[in-house]
Short mmCIF file of C-alpha atoms in Angstrom, two decimals:
data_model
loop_
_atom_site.label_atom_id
_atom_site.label_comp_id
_atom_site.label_asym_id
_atom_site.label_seq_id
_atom_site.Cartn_x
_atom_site.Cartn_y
_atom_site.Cartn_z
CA UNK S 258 -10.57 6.53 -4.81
CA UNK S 259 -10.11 3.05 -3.14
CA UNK S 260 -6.59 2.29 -1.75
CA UNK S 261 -5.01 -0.53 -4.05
CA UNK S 262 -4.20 -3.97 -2.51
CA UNK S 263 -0.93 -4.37 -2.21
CA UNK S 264 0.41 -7.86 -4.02
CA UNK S 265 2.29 -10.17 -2.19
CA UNK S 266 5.73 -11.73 -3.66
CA UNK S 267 6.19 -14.40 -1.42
CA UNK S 268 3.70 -16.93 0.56
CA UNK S 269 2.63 -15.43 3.95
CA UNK S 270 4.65 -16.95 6.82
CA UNK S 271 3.92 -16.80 10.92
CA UNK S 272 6.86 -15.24 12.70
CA UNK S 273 7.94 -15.01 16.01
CA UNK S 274 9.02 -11.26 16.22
CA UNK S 275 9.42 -8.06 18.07
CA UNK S 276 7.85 -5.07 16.77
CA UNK S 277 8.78 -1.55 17.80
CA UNK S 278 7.43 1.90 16.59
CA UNK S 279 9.99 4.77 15.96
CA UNK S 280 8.14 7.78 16.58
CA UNK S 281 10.48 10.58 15.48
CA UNK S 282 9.67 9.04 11.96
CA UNK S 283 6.81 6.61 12.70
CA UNK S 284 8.38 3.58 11.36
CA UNK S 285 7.16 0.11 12.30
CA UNK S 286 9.52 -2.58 12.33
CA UNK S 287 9.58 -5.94 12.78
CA UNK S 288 12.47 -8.12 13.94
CA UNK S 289 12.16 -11.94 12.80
CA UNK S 290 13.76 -12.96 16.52
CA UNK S 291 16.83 -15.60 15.94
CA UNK S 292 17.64 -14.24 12.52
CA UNK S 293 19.42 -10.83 11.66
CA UNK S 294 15.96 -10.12 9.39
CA UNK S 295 13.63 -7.02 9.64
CA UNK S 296 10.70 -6.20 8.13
CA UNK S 297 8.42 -2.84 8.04
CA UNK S 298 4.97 -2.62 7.72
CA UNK S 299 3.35 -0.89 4.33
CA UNK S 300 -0.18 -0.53 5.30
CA UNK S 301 -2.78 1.54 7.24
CA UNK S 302 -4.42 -1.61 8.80
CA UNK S 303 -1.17 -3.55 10.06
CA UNK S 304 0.52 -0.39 11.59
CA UNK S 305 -3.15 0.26 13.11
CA UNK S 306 -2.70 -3.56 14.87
CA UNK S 307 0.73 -3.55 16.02
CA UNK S 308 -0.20 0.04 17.88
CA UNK S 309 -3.32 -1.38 19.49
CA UNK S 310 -0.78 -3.19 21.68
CA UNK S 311 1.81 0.04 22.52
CA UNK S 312 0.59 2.91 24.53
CA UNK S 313 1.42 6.14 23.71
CA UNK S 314 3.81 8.09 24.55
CA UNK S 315 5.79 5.29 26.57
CA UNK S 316 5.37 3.63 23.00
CA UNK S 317 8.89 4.73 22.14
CA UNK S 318 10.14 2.40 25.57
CA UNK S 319 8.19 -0.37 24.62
CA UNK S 320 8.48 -3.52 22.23
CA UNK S 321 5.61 -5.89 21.39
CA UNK S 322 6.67 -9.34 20.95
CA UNK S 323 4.12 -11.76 19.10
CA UNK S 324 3.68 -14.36 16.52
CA UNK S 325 3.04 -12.58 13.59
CA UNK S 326 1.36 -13.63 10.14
CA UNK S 327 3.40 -11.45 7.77
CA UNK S 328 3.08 -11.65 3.72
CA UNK S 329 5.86 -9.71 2.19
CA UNK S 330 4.85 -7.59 -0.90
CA UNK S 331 8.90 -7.89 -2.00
CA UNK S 332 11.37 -10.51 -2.34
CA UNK S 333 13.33 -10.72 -0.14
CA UNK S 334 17.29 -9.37 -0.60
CA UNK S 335 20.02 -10.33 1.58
CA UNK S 336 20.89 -7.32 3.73
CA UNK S 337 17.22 -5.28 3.48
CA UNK S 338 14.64 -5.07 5.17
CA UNK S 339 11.00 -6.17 3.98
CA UNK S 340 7.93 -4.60 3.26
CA UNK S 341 5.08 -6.94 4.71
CA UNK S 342 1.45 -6.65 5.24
CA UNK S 343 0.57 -7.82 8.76
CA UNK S 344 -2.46 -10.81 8.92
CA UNK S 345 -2.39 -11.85 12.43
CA UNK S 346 -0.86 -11.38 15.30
CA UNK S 347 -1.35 -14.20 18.45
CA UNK S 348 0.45 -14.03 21.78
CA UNK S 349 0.95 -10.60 22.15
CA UNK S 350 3.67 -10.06 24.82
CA UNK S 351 4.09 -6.27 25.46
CA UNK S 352 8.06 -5.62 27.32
CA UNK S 353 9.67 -2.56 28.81
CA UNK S 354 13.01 -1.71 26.82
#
């Protein structure tokens, strides 16, 4: 069985963001820097990019800041965060935290 595409609601966008994987649950999030908006990665090959850049196990004290080509497959509601496939990602800065 192939994996389904996943649709996107709204027109892919390039971010400046910080990205930081939660191991206990490995979550991926994305933090549009400037704005109070997150997003979290749905798929296989986005989470599989963003981790290219962290280095496990110091993973959990590290944060990957980058522009980031993200096409949310939701609207987006005040308050939540977004599902979003990741595209691209260019000027990957990996920081301490």
């Amino acid at each position: 069985m192939l994996p389904q595409k996943l649709p996107c609601a709204e027109s892919c966008r390039e971010i400046h963001g910080r990205a930081i994987s939660y191991s206990g649950d490995a979550f991926l999030e994305i933090w549009h820097v400037g704005t109070h908006h997150t997003f979290f990665v749905v798929d296989q090959k986005s989470t599989e990019s963003i981790e290219g850049y962290l280095h496990y196990p110091e993973s959990d004290n590290q944060a990957l800041f980058a522009d980031f080509t993200v096409c949310p497959t939701e609207k987006y509601k005040k308050g939540f965060s977004q599902p979003v496939i990741v595209k691209k990602i260019r000027n990957p800065r990996l920081v301490s935290r």
